[in-house]
Amino acid sequence: MLPFDDREGWIWLDGRFVPWREAKLHVLTHALHYGSGVFEGMRMYDGRIFALEAHTERLFRSAELLDFEIPLSAEEINRASVEACRRNGLDDCYIRPIAWRGAEQLSVSARETRTHVAIAAWPWPKYFDAARFRRGIDLCWAAYRRPPAAAAPTAAKATGLYMICTISKNIAERGGFDDALMLDSTGAVAETTGANIFFVRGGALFTPRPDCFLDGITRRTVMTLARARGIKIAETRILPDDLGGFSECFVVGTAAEVTPVGRIGDFRFTPGQLTFDLIDAYGELVRSEPAEALVHAAATVA
Ligand code: PMP
């Protein structure tokens, strides 16, 4: 893999484009020591960023939850995100905006820090191995559980919250799995290390209520698509022991898109028609013109 700090191209940093290799930070940056960073992950399809406004709104909300302000308008972030793709000659890519507390103060207290913002874009075809895709990815049980909402700003897409995801995903990959399924603090199914999860039983969808993890933009989009097809959805508590009752399972996220799951620990699933219909519907939506309006509506209604 090409190292992320040694590539050609341009990165938007605090208001201007800098050569990719020069987009650097000081080692005493607050975010590095104390996890004070928030970020987004978006995809551009055919030259348009899917759900751009919804992602930018979440970036601002995440910063607010971490008690810092982003010194820019949503429009500036939106414009810079599109420009980050254009400058690098990309039409289909992944976009990563990130905002963090700088090095102006280095202590738990951080009221003197400035907020910095960067936006980078790079090609990222599929999150999971294409060969695995049709039969479904393999998940193991994660090493860590998600903290409850009373213990962390769980609605924020915050850098610090990914520590347990990285540990869990590394262990999963070392064990030959694609990813890990995390439980919540009460022992119910929550999400994977970077995507939300859905199960199928009797033609209906079942998914955990997002009370301690991200209510993903893809999750809401897929729920809107499913409802439009007359598919019933239950947001409900799902225990590991319940998994034997489901026929299909899939995960959803900006990077993962809609990806079938073939296995969770000892439970097996066979990707079926409902999953493949939603994969197709999502694939069509992200490349279609009114996508922004639909997702924006889904994001503001919930
Ligand atoms: N949960 C986690 C932990 C994630 O990292 C992501 C990806 N941002 C999601 C869920 C899905 O969110 P979205 O659909 O908004 O990308």
PDB file of C-alpha atoms and ligand atoms in Angstrom:
ATOM      1  CA  MET A   1       0.000   0.000   0.000  1.00  0.00           C
ATOM      2  CA  LEU A   2       1.247   3.517  -0.804  1.00  0.00           C
ATOM      3  CA  PRO A   3       1.954   5.303   2.493  1.00  0.00           C
ATOM      4  CA  PHE A   4      -0.603   8.019   3.134  1.00  0.00           C
ATOM      5  CA  ASP A   5       2.023  10.694   3.755  1.00  0.00           C
ATOM      6  CA  ASP A   6       3.998  10.002   0.581  1.00  0.00           C
ATOM      7  CA  ARG A   7       1.680  10.526  -2.367  1.00  0.00           C
ATOM      8  CA  GLU A   8       1.244  12.943  -5.220  1.00  0.00           C
ATOM      9  CA  GLY A   9      -1.557  15.473  -5.059  1.00  0.00           C
ATOM     10  CA  TRP A  10      -3.053  18.263  -2.995  1.00  0.00           C
ATOM     11  CA  ILE A  11      -4.634  18.443   0.455  1.00  0.00           C
ATOM     12  CA  TRP A  12      -6.807  21.309   1.632  1.00  0.00           C
ATOM     13  CA  LEU A  13      -5.385  22.525   4.962  1.00  0.00           C
ATOM     14  CA  ASP A  14      -6.742  25.466   6.944  1.00  0.00           C
ATOM     15  CA  GLY A  15      -8.058  27.340   3.962  1.00  0.00           C
ATOM     16  CA  ARG A  16      -5.605  26.547   1.158  1.00  0.00           C
ATOM     17  CA  PHE A  17      -4.319  23.662  -0.900  1.00  0.00           C
ATOM     18  CA  VAL A  18      -0.851  22.410   0.017  1.00  0.00           C
ATOM     19  CA  PRO A  19       1.211  19.727  -1.758  1.00  0.00           C
ATOM     20  CA  TRP A  20       0.193  16.301  -0.349  1.00  0.00           C
ATOM     21  CA  ARG A  21       3.548  15.593   1.331  1.00  0.00           C
ATOM     22  CA  GLU A  22       3.599  18.986   3.065  1.00  0.00           C
ATOM     23  CA  ALA A  23       0.266  18.615   4.906  1.00  0.00           C
ATOM     24  CA  LYS A  24       1.965  18.080   8.295  1.00  0.00           C
ATOM     25  CA  LEU A  25       1.284  18.603  12.024  1.00  0.00           C
ATOM     26  CA  HIS A  26       3.441  19.278  15.054  1.00  0.00           C
ATOM     27  CA  VAL A  27       4.031  16.289  17.397  1.00  0.00           C
ATOM     28  CA  LEU A  28       2.527  18.276  20.298  1.00  0.00           C
ATOM     29  CA  THR A  29      -0.833  18.585  18.579  1.00  0.00           C
ATOM     30  CA  HIS A  30      -3.617  18.250  21.161  1.00  0.00           C
ATOM     31  CA  ALA A  31      -5.635  15.820  19.043  1.00  0.00           C
ATOM     32  CA  LEU A  32      -2.746  13.341  18.875  1.00  0.00           C
ATOM     33  CA  HIS A  33      -2.402  13.233  22.675  1.00  0.00           C
ATOM     34  CA  TYR A  34      -6.014  13.540  23.797  1.00  0.00           C
ATOM     35  CA  GLY A  35      -8.136  12.322  20.894  1.00  0.00           C
ATOM     36  CA  SER A  36      -9.688  15.735  20.216  1.00  0.00           C
ATOM     37  CA  GLY A  37     -10.498  15.239  16.563  1.00  0.00           C
ATOM     38  CA  VAL A  38     -13.663  14.686  14.537  1.00  0.00           C
ATOM     39  CA  PHE A  39     -13.874  13.541  10.963  1.00  0.00           C
ATOM     40  CA  GLU A  40     -16.068  12.422   8.086  1.00  0.00           C
ATOM     41  CA  GLY A  41     -15.861   9.845   5.360  1.00  0.00           C
ATOM     42  CA  MET A  42     -17.692  10.563   2.113  1.00  0.00           C
ATOM     43  CA  ARG A  43     -17.706   9.114  -1.374  1.00  0.00           C
ATOM     44  CA  MET A  44     -17.825  10.883  -4.701  1.00  0.00           C
ATOM     45  CA  TYR A  45     -19.614   8.977  -7.474  1.00  0.00           C
ATOM     46  CA  ASP A  46     -19.395  10.224 -11.064  1.00  0.00           C
ATOM     47  CA  GLY A  47     -18.202  13.637  -9.930  1.00  0.00           C
ATOM     48  CA  ARG A  48     -20.814  14.232  -7.175  1.00  0.00           C
ATOM     49  CA  ILE A  49     -20.277  13.708  -3.453  1.00  0.00           C
ATOM     50  CA  PHE A  50     -23.125  11.615  -2.122  1.00  0.00           C
ATOM     51  CA  ALA A  51     -24.935  13.178   0.875  1.00  0.00           C
ATOM     52  CA  LEU A  52     -22.344  15.957   1.128  1.00  0.00           C
ATOM     53  CA  GLU A  53     -24.570  18.256   3.217  1.00  0.00           C
ATOM     54  CA  ALA A  54     -25.530  15.514   5.659  1.00  0.00           C
ATOM     55  CA  HIS A  55     -21.861  14.616   6.218  1.00  0.00           C
ATOM     56  CA  THR A  56     -20.844  18.242   6.732  1.00  0.00           C
ATOM     57  CA  GLU A  57     -23.713  18.733   9.194  1.00  0.00           C
ATOM     58  CA  ARG A  58     -22.498  15.701  11.137  1.00  0.00           C
ATOM     59  CA  LEU A  59     -18.933  17.068  11.170  1.00  0.00           C
ATOM     60  CA  PHE A  60     -20.200  20.247  12.852  1.00  0.00           C
ATOM     61  CA  ARG A  61     -22.362  18.269  15.274  1.00  0.00           C
ATOM     62  CA  SER A  62     -19.418  16.007  16.156  1.00  0.00           C
ATOM     63  CA  ALA A  63     -17.221  19.050  16.902  1.00  0.00           C
ATOM     64  CA  GLU A  64     -19.944  20.530  19.075  1.00  0.00           C
ATOM     65  CA  LEU A  65     -20.191  17.264  21.022  1.00  0.00           C
ATOM     66  CA  LEU A  66     -16.416  17.411  21.588  1.00  0.00           C
ATOM     67  CA  ASP A  67     -16.791  21.011  22.796  1.00  0.00           C
ATOM     68  CA  PHE A  68     -14.992  22.771  19.966  1.00  0.00           C
ATOM     69  CA  GLU A  69     -16.010  25.004  17.113  1.00  0.00           C
ATOM     70  CA  ILE A  70     -15.104  24.724  13.454  1.00  0.00           C
ATOM     71  CA  PRO A  71     -14.142  28.237  12.313  1.00  0.00           C
ATOM     72  CA  LEU A  72     -15.672  27.801   8.864  1.00  0.00           C
ATOM     73  CA  SER A  73     -19.127  27.674   7.341  1.00  0.00           C
ATOM     74  CA  ALA A  74     -20.723  24.482   6.070  1.00  0.00           C
ATOM     75  CA  GLU A  75     -20.620  25.988   2.571  1.00  0.00           C
ATOM     76  CA  GLU A  76     -16.853  26.480   2.813  1.00  0.00           C
ATOM     77  CA  ILE A  77     -16.367  22.849   3.854  1.00  0.00           C
ATOM     78  CA  ASN A  78     -18.680  21.656   1.083  1.00  0.00           C
ATOM     79  CA  ARG A  79     -16.863  23.708  -1.538  1.00  0.00           C
ATOM     80  CA  ALA A  80     -13.417  22.646  -0.323  1.00  0.00           C
ATOM     81  CA  SER A  81     -14.509  18.972  -0.321  1.00  0.00           C
ATOM     82  CA  VAL A  82     -15.559  19.110  -3.967  1.00  0.00           C
ATOM     83  CA  GLU A  83     -12.413  21.081  -4.828  1.00  0.00           C
ATOM     84  CA  ALA A  84     -10.222  18.485  -3.064  1.00  0.00           C
ATOM     85  CA  CYS A  85     -11.520  15.905  -5.545  1.00  0.00           C
ATOM     86  CA  ARG A  86     -11.164  18.193  -8.584  1.00  0.00           C
ATOM     87  CA  ARG A  87      -7.609  19.293  -7.713  1.00  0.00           C
ATOM     88  CA  ASN A  88      -6.570  15.642  -7.557  1.00  0.00           C
ATOM     89  CA  GLY A  89      -8.357  14.776 -10.786  1.00  0.00           C
ATOM     90  CA  LEU A  90     -10.806  12.416  -9.045  1.00  0.00           C
ATOM     91  CA  ASP A  91     -14.407  11.630 -10.053  1.00  0.00           C
ATOM     92  CA  ASP A  92     -14.924   8.479  -7.985  1.00  0.00           C
ATOM     93  CA  CYS A  93     -13.169   8.612  -4.657  1.00  0.00           C
ATOM     94  CA  TYR A  94     -13.282   8.717  -0.887  1.00  0.00           C
ATOM     95  CA  ILE A  95     -13.112  12.106   0.864  1.00  0.00           C
ATOM     96  CA  ARG A  96     -11.867  12.615   4.404  1.00  0.00           C
ATOM     97  CA  PRO A  97     -12.541  15.964   6.113  1.00  0.00           C
ATOM     98  CA  ILE A  98     -11.042  16.201   9.607  1.00  0.00           C
ATOM     99  CA  ALA A  99     -11.114  18.922  12.293  1.00  0.00           C
ATOM    100  CA  TRP A 100      -8.874  18.853  15.366  1.00  0.00           C
ATOM    101  CA  ARG A 101      -7.513  20.825  18.266  1.00  0.00           C
ATOM    102  CA  GLY A 102      -4.040  22.174  17.497  1.00  0.00           C
ATOM    103  CA  ALA A 103      -0.801  22.593  19.453  1.00  0.00           C
ATOM    104  CA  GLU A 104      -1.570  25.998  20.991  1.00  0.00           C
ATOM    105  CA  GLN A 105      -2.196  24.321  24.361  1.00  0.00           C
ATOM    106  CA  LEU A 106      -1.180  20.822  25.430  1.00  0.00           C
ATOM    107  CA  SER A 107      -3.010  19.722  28.554  1.00  0.00           C
ATOM    108  CA  VAL A 108      -6.318  18.069  29.295  1.00  0.00           C
ATOM    109  CA  SER A 109      -7.737  21.553  29.357  1.00  0.00           C
ATOM    110  CA  ALA A 110      -7.757  22.813  25.793  1.00  0.00           C
ATOM    111  CA  ARG A 111      -9.664  26.044  25.723  1.00  0.00           C
ATOM    112  CA  GLU A 112      -6.754  27.951  24.129  1.00  0.00           C
ATOM    113  CA  THR A 113      -6.379  25.599  21.171  1.00  0.00           C
ATOM    114  CA  ARG A 114      -7.355  26.587  17.650  1.00  0.00           C
ATOM    115  CA  THR A 115      -9.395  24.267  15.469  1.00  0.00           C
ATOM    116  CA  HIS A 116      -7.647  23.129  12.324  1.00  0.00           C
ATOM    117  CA  VAL A 117      -9.350  21.557   9.340  1.00  0.00           C
ATOM    118  CA  ALA A 118      -8.022  19.414   6.519  1.00  0.00           C
ATOM    119  CA  ILE A 119      -9.705  17.676   3.603  1.00  0.00           C
ATOM    120  CA  ALA A 120      -8.053  14.932   1.566  1.00  0.00           C
ATOM    121  CA  ALA A 121      -9.427  12.769  -1.253  1.00  0.00           C
ATOM    122  CA  TRP A 122      -8.112   9.517  -2.704  1.00  0.00           C
ATOM    123  CA  PRO A 123      -9.332   6.587  -4.811  1.00  0.00           C
ATOM    124  CA  TRP A 124     -10.905   3.797  -2.726  1.00  0.00           C
ATOM    125  CA  PRO A 125     -12.814   1.290  -4.881  1.00  0.00           C
ATOM    126  CA  LYS A 126     -14.259  -1.252  -2.364  1.00  0.00           C
ATOM    127  CA  TYR A 127     -13.891  -1.475   1.397  1.00  0.00           C
ATOM    128  CA  PHE A 128     -14.061  -5.262   1.443  1.00  0.00           C
ATOM    129  CA  ASP A 129     -12.361  -7.794  -0.809  1.00  0.00           C
ATOM    130  CA  ALA A 130     -14.435  -8.074  -3.999  1.00  0.00           C
ATOM    131  CA  ALA A 131     -13.976 -11.872  -4.118  1.00  0.00           C
ATOM    132  CA  ARG A 132     -15.642 -12.189  -0.702  1.00  0.00           C
ATOM    133  CA  PHE A 133     -18.454  -9.875  -1.645  1.00  0.00           C
ATOM    134  CA  ARG A 134     -21.053 -12.235  -3.122  1.00  0.00           C
ATOM    135  CA  ARG A 135     -20.803 -14.948  -0.504  1.00  0.00           C
ATOM    136  CA  GLY A 136     -20.564 -12.355   2.269  1.00  0.00           C
ATOM    137  CA  ILE A 137     -17.813 -11.208   4.591  1.00  0.00           C
ATOM    138  CA  ASP A 138     -16.825 -13.035   7.769  1.00  0.00           C
ATOM    139  CA  LEU A 139     -17.218 -11.289  11.111  1.00  0.00           C
ATOM    140  CA  CYS A 140     -15.946 -12.401  14.494  1.00  0.00           C
ATOM    141  CA  TRP A 141     -17.013 -11.024  17.862  1.00  0.00           C
ATOM    142  CA  ALA A 142     -15.094  -7.874  18.735  1.00  0.00           C
ATOM    143  CA  ALA A 143     -12.598  -7.681  21.561  1.00  0.00           C
ATOM    144  CA  TYR A 144     -14.316  -4.571  22.944  1.00  0.00           C
ATOM    145  CA  ARG A 145     -17.861  -3.375  23.514  1.00  0.00           C
ATOM    146  CA  ARG A 146     -19.120   0.078  22.572  1.00  0.00           C
ATOM    147  CA  PRO A 147     -19.262   2.475  25.501  1.00  0.00           C
ATOM    148  CA  PRO A 148     -22.764   3.577  26.534  1.00  0.00           C
ATOM    149  CA  ALA A 149     -23.880   7.132  25.635  1.00  0.00           C
ATOM    150  CA  ALA A 150     -23.386   8.134  29.273  1.00  0.00           C
ATOM    151  CA  ALA A 151     -19.689   7.219  29.039  1.00  0.00           C
ATOM    152  CA  ALA A 152     -18.647   8.878  25.753  1.00  0.00           C
ATOM    153  CA  PRO A 153     -19.961  11.267  23.055  1.00  0.00           C
ATOM    154  CA  THR A 154     -21.132   8.259  21.049  1.00  0.00           C
ATOM    155  CA  ALA A 155     -23.106  10.267  18.471  1.00  0.00           C
ATOM    156  CA  ALA A 156     -19.892  11.998  17.369  1.00  0.00           C
ATOM    157  CA  LYS A 157     -17.653  10.630  14.635  1.00  0.00           C
ATOM    158  CA  ALA A 158     -14.653  11.257  16.851  1.00  0.00           C
ATOM    159  CA  THR A 159     -11.103   9.983  16.441  1.00  0.00           C
ATOM    160  CA  GLY A 160     -10.838   8.782  20.059  1.00  0.00           C
ATOM    161  CA  LEU A 161     -13.840   6.488  19.718  1.00  0.00           C
ATOM    162  CA  TYR A 162     -12.011   4.458  17.046  1.00  0.00           C
ATOM    163  CA  MET A 163      -9.310   3.178  19.416  1.00  0.00           C
ATOM    164  CA  ILE A 164     -11.417   0.130  20.312  1.00  0.00           C
ATOM    165  CA  CYS A 165     -12.401  -0.329  16.669  1.00  0.00           C
ATOM    166  CA  THR A 166      -8.787  -0.499  15.487  1.00  0.00           C
ATOM    167  CA  ILE A 167      -7.826  -3.002  18.204  1.00  0.00           C
ATOM    168  CA  SER A 168     -10.876  -5.139  17.401  1.00  0.00           C
ATOM    169  CA  LYS A 169     -10.385  -4.982  13.629  1.00  0.00           C
ATOM    170  CA  ASN A 170      -6.679  -5.866  13.850  1.00  0.00           C
ATOM    171  CA  ILE A 171      -7.491  -8.926  15.968  1.00  0.00           C
ATOM    172  CA  ALA A 172     -10.238  -9.911  13.510  1.00  0.00           C
ATOM    173  CA  GLU A 173      -7.928  -9.683  10.500  1.00  0.00           C
ATOM    174  CA  ARG A 174      -5.164 -11.609  12.240  1.00  0.00           C
ATOM    175  CA  GLY A 175      -7.714 -14.368  12.891  1.00  0.00           C
ATOM    176  CA  GLY A 176      -8.672 -14.514   9.194  1.00  0.00           C
ATOM    177  CA  PHE A 177     -11.913 -12.525   9.537  1.00  0.00           C
ATOM    178  CA  ASP A 178     -12.846  -9.410   7.577  1.00  0.00           C
ATOM    179  CA  ASP A 179     -14.155  -7.415  10.497  1.00  0.00           C
ATOM    180  CA  ALA A 180     -15.534  -7.643  14.030  1.00  0.00           C
ATOM    181  CA  LEU A 181     -19.062  -7.190  15.367  1.00  0.00           C
ATOM    182  CA  MET A 182     -19.195  -5.077  18.503  1.00  0.00           C
ATOM    183  CA  LEU A 183     -21.746  -5.458  21.279  1.00  0.00           C
ATOM    184  CA  ASP A 184     -23.028  -2.578  23.377  1.00  0.00           C
ATOM    185  CA  SER A 185     -22.339  -2.348  27.096  1.00  0.00           C
ATOM    186  CA  THR A 186     -25.473  -4.413  27.861  1.00  0.00           C
ATOM    187  CA  GLY A 187     -24.408  -7.293  25.583  1.00  0.00           C
ATOM    188  CA  ALA A 188     -26.723  -6.519  22.648  1.00  0.00           C
ATOM    189  CA  VAL A 189     -25.501  -6.280  19.018  1.00  0.00           C
ATOM    190  CA  ALA A 190     -24.320  -2.747  18.156  1.00  0.00           C
ATOM    191  CA  GLU A 191     -22.293  -2.365  14.912  1.00  0.00           C
ATOM    192  CA  THR A 192     -19.037  -3.383  13.270  1.00  0.00           C
ATOM    193  CA  THR A 193     -15.831  -1.367  13.620  1.00  0.00           C
ATOM    194  CA  GLY A 194     -16.837   0.930  10.752  1.00  0.00           C
ATOM    195  CA  ALA A 195     -20.377   0.152   9.614  1.00  0.00           C
ATOM    196  CA  ASN A 196     -23.947  -0.378  10.826  1.00  0.00           C
ATOM    197  CA  ILE A 197     -25.625  -3.787  10.644  1.00  0.00           C
ATOM    198  CA  PHE A 198     -28.962  -5.171   9.417  1.00  0.00           C
ATOM    199  CA  PHE A 199     -30.524  -8.636   9.657  1.00  0.00           C
ATOM    200  CA  VAL A 200     -33.329 -10.196   7.595  1.00  0.00           C
ATOM    201  CA  ARG A 201     -36.124 -12.458   8.837  1.00  0.00           C
ATOM    202  CA  GLY A 202     -39.346 -13.229   6.977  1.00  0.00           C
ATOM    203  CA  GLY A 203     -38.789 -10.428   4.452  1.00  0.00           C
ATOM    204  CA  ALA A 204     -38.376  -7.754   7.160  1.00  0.00           C
ATOM    205  CA  LEU A 205     -35.283  -5.886   8.351  1.00  0.00           C
ATOM    206  CA  PHE A 206     -34.034  -5.809  11.920  1.00  0.00           C
ATOM    207  CA  THR A 207     -31.372  -3.421  13.142  1.00  0.00           C
ATOM    208  CA  PRO A 208     -30.197  -2.168  16.533  1.00  0.00           C
ATOM    209  CA  ARG A 209     -31.370   1.232  17.756  1.00  0.00           C
ATOM    210  CA  PRO A 210     -28.390   3.627  17.420  1.00  0.00           C
ATOM    211  CA  ASP A 211     -28.302   4.637  21.082  1.00  0.00           C
ATOM    212  CA  CYS A 212     -24.541   4.244  21.626  1.00  0.00           C
ATOM    213  CA  PHE A 213     -23.087   4.324  18.098  1.00  0.00           C
ATOM    214  CA  LEU A 214     -23.329   6.315  14.877  1.00  0.00           C
ATOM    215  CA  ASP A 215     -26.739   6.536  13.253  1.00  0.00           C
ATOM    216  CA  GLY A 216     -24.984   6.256   9.901  1.00  0.00           C
ATOM    217  CA  ILE A 217     -26.037   8.242   6.860  1.00  0.00           C
ATOM    218  CA  THR A 218     -25.921   5.018   4.821  1.00  0.00           C
ATOM    219  CA  ARG A 219     -28.079   3.314   7.490  1.00  0.00           C
ATOM    220  CA  ARG A 220     -30.754   5.994   7.130  1.00  0.00           C
ATOM    221  CA  THR A 221     -30.483   5.946   3.359  1.00  0.00           C
ATOM    222  CA  VAL A 222     -30.907   2.160   3.210  1.00  0.00           C
ATOM    223  CA  MET A 223     -33.879   2.375   5.577  1.00  0.00           C
ATOM    224  CA  THR A 224     -35.487   4.970   3.280  1.00  0.00           C
ATOM    225  CA  LEU A 225     -34.844   2.727   0.263  1.00  0.00           C
ATOM    226  CA  ALA A 226     -36.261  -0.311   2.081  1.00  0.00           C
ATOM    227  CA  ARG A 227     -39.421   1.509   3.206  1.00  0.00           C
ATOM    228  CA  ALA A 228     -39.965   2.751  -0.355  1.00  0.00           C
ATOM    229  CA  ARG A 229     -39.987  -0.939  -1.373  1.00  0.00           C
ATOM    230  CA  GLY A 230     -42.545  -1.833   1.280  1.00  0.00           C
ATOM    231  CA  ILE A 231     -40.000  -3.632   3.460  1.00  0.00           C
ATOM    232  CA  LYS A 232     -40.797  -3.423   7.176  1.00  0.00           C
ATOM    233  CA  ILE A 233     -37.991  -2.357   9.515  1.00  0.00           C
ATOM    234  CA  ALA A 234     -37.756  -2.986  13.241  1.00  0.00           C
ATOM    235  CA  GLU A 235     -35.189  -1.033  15.261  1.00  0.00           C
ATOM    236  CA  THR A 236     -34.804  -3.365  18.142  1.00  0.00           C
ATOM    237  CA  ARG A 237     -32.572  -4.999  20.726  1.00  0.00           C
ATOM    238  CA  ILE A 238     -30.769  -7.952  19.095  1.00  0.00           C
ATOM    239  CA  LEU A 239     -28.885 -10.419  21.275  1.00  0.00           C
ATOM    240  CA  PRO A 240     -26.124 -12.743  20.028  1.00  0.00           C
ATOM    241  CA  ASP A 241     -28.446 -15.696  20.787  1.00  0.00           C
ATOM    242  CA  ASP A 242     -31.037 -14.268  18.354  1.00  0.00           C
ATOM    243  CA  LEU A 243     -28.717 -14.508  15.343  1.00  0.00           C
ATOM    244  CA  GLY A 244     -29.709 -18.089  14.483  1.00  0.00           C
ATOM    245  CA  GLY A 245     -33.203 -16.812  13.612  1.00  0.00           C
ATOM    246  CA  PHE A 246     -32.042 -14.538  10.784  1.00  0.00           C
ATOM    247  CA  SER A 247     -31.554 -15.662   7.178  1.00  0.00           C
ATOM    248  CA  GLU A 248     -29.541 -12.744   5.782  1.00  0.00           C
ATOM    249  CA  CYS A 249     -27.266 -10.101   7.202  1.00  0.00           C
ATOM    250  CA  PHE A 250     -25.485  -7.094   5.724  1.00  0.00           C
ATOM    251  CA  VAL A 251     -23.475  -4.103   6.867  1.00  0.00           C
ATOM    252  CA  VAL A 252     -23.806  -0.530   5.607  1.00  0.00           C
ATOM    253  CA  GLY A 253     -21.543   2.500   5.659  1.00  0.00           C
ATOM    254  CA  THR A 254     -20.042   5.087   3.362  1.00  0.00           C
ATOM    255  CA  ALA A 255     -16.900   3.032   2.842  1.00  0.00           C
ATOM    256  CA  ALA A 256     -18.574  -0.411   3.076  1.00  0.00           C
ATOM    257  CA  GLU A 257     -21.634   0.721   1.022  1.00  0.00           C
ATOM    258  CA  VAL A 258     -24.000  -2.303   1.330  1.00  0.00           C
ATOM    259  CA  THR A 259     -21.942  -5.455   1.952  1.00  0.00           C
ATOM    260  CA  PRO A 260     -23.421  -8.928   2.603  1.00  0.00           C
ATOM    261  CA  VAL A 261     -22.284 -10.863   5.680  1.00  0.00           C
ATOM    262  CA  GLY A 262     -21.755 -14.620   5.362  1.00  0.00           C
ATOM    263  CA  ARG A 263     -20.738 -15.400   8.902  1.00  0.00           C
ATOM    264  CA  ILE A 264     -20.720 -13.969  12.420  1.00  0.00           C
ATOM    265  CA  GLY A 265     -18.736 -16.240  14.739  1.00  0.00           C
ATOM    266  CA  ASP A 266     -20.501 -19.625  14.468  1.00  0.00           C
ATOM    267  CA  PHE A 267     -23.643 -18.226  12.791  1.00  0.00           C
ATOM    268  CA  ARG A 268     -23.935 -18.551   8.985  1.00  0.00           C
ATOM    269  CA  PHE A 269     -25.980 -16.406   6.598  1.00  0.00           C
ATOM    270  CA  THR A 270     -26.665 -16.766   2.897  1.00  0.00           C
ATOM    271  CA  PRO A 271     -26.846 -13.443   1.071  1.00  0.00           C
ATOM    272  CA  GLY A 272     -30.250 -13.426  -0.616  1.00  0.00           C
ATOM    273  CA  GLN A 273     -32.560 -11.416  -2.836  1.00  0.00           C
ATOM    274  CA  LEU A 274     -33.427  -8.761  -0.294  1.00  0.00           C
ATOM    275  CA  THR A 275     -29.761  -7.957   0.335  1.00  0.00           C
ATOM    276  CA  PHE A 276     -28.897  -7.908  -3.374  1.00  0.00           C
ATOM    277  CA  ASP A 277     -31.925  -5.706  -4.169  1.00  0.00           C
ATOM    278  CA  LEU A 278     -30.767  -3.159  -1.596  1.00  0.00           C
ATOM    279  CA  ILE A 279     -27.189  -3.321  -2.903  1.00  0.00           C
ATOM    280  CA  ASP A 280     -28.530  -2.481  -6.380  1.00  0.00           C
ATOM    281  CA  ALA A 281     -30.883   0.222  -5.095  1.00  0.00           C
ATOM    282  CA  TYR A 282     -28.086   1.883  -3.112  1.00  0.00           C
ATOM    283  CA  GLY A 283     -25.707   1.638  -6.083  1.00  0.00           C
ATOM    284  CA  GLU A 284     -28.272   3.324  -8.314  1.00  0.00           C
ATOM    285  CA  LEU A 285     -29.162   6.012  -5.803  1.00  0.00           C
ATOM    286  CA  VAL A 286     -25.607   7.198  -5.155  1.00  0.00           C
ATOM    287  CA  ARG A 287     -25.105   7.769  -8.874  1.00  0.00           C
ATOM    288  CA  SER A 288     -28.489   9.384  -9.501  1.00  0.00           C
ATOM    289  CA  GLU A 289     -29.329  13.066  -9.557  1.00  0.00           C
ATOM    290  CA  PRO A 290     -31.882  13.503  -6.726  1.00  0.00           C
ATOM    291  CA  ALA A 291     -29.772  11.511  -4.256  1.00  0.00           C
ATOM    292  CA  GLU A 292     -28.833  14.571  -2.231  1.00  0.00           C
ATOM    293  CA  ALA A 293     -32.420  15.587  -1.606  1.00  0.00           C
ATOM    294  CA  LEU A 294     -33.481  12.110  -0.535  1.00  0.00           C
ATOM    295  CA  VAL A 295     -30.624  11.597   1.886  1.00  0.00           C
ATOM    296  CA  HIS A 296     -30.908  15.060   3.277  1.00  0.00           C
ATOM    297  CA  ALA A 297     -34.564  14.405   3.969  1.00  0.00           C
ATOM    298  CA  ALA A 298     -33.731  11.072   5.592  1.00  0.00           C
ATOM    299  CA  ALA A 299     -31.095  12.719   7.759  1.00  0.00           C
ATOM    300  CA  THR A 300     -33.287  15.554   8.995  1.00  0.00           C
ATOM    301  CA  VAL A 301     -36.416  13.466   9.613  1.00  0.00           C
ATOM    302  CA  ALA A 302     -34.741  10.938  11.931  1.00  0.00           C
TER     303      ALA A 302
HETATM  304  N1  PMP B   1     -20.284   3.150  12.434  1.00  0.00           N
HETATM  305  C1  PMP B   1     -18.971   3.453  12.408  1.00  0.00           C
HETATM  306  C2  PMP B   1     -18.126   3.120  13.590  1.00  0.00           C
HETATM  307  C3  PMP B   1     -18.416   4.079  11.286  1.00  0.00           C
HETATM  308  O1  PMP B   1     -17.119   4.381  11.249  1.00  0.00           O
HETATM  309  C4  PMP B   1     -19.248   4.356  10.178  1.00  0.00           C
HETATM  310  C5  PMP B   1     -18.663   5.005   8.964  1.00  0.00           C
HETATM  311  N2  PMP B   1     -18.672   6.406   9.117  1.00  0.00           N
HETATM  312  C6  PMP B   1     -20.606   4.026  10.240  1.00  0.00           C
HETATM  313  C7  PMP B   1     -21.087   3.412  11.386  1.00  0.00           C
HETATM  314  C8  PMP B   1     -21.524   4.301   9.092  1.00  0.00           C
HETATM  315  O2  PMP B   1     -21.713   5.679   8.947  1.00  0.00           O
HETATM  316  P1  PMP B   1     -22.007   6.343   7.533  1.00  0.00           P
HETATM  317  O3  PMP B   1     -23.034   5.513   6.894  1.00  0.00           O
HETATM  318  O4  PMP B   1     -22.523   7.700   7.898  1.00  0.00           O
HETATM  319  O5  PMP B   1     -20.752   6.366   6.779  1.00  0.00           O
END
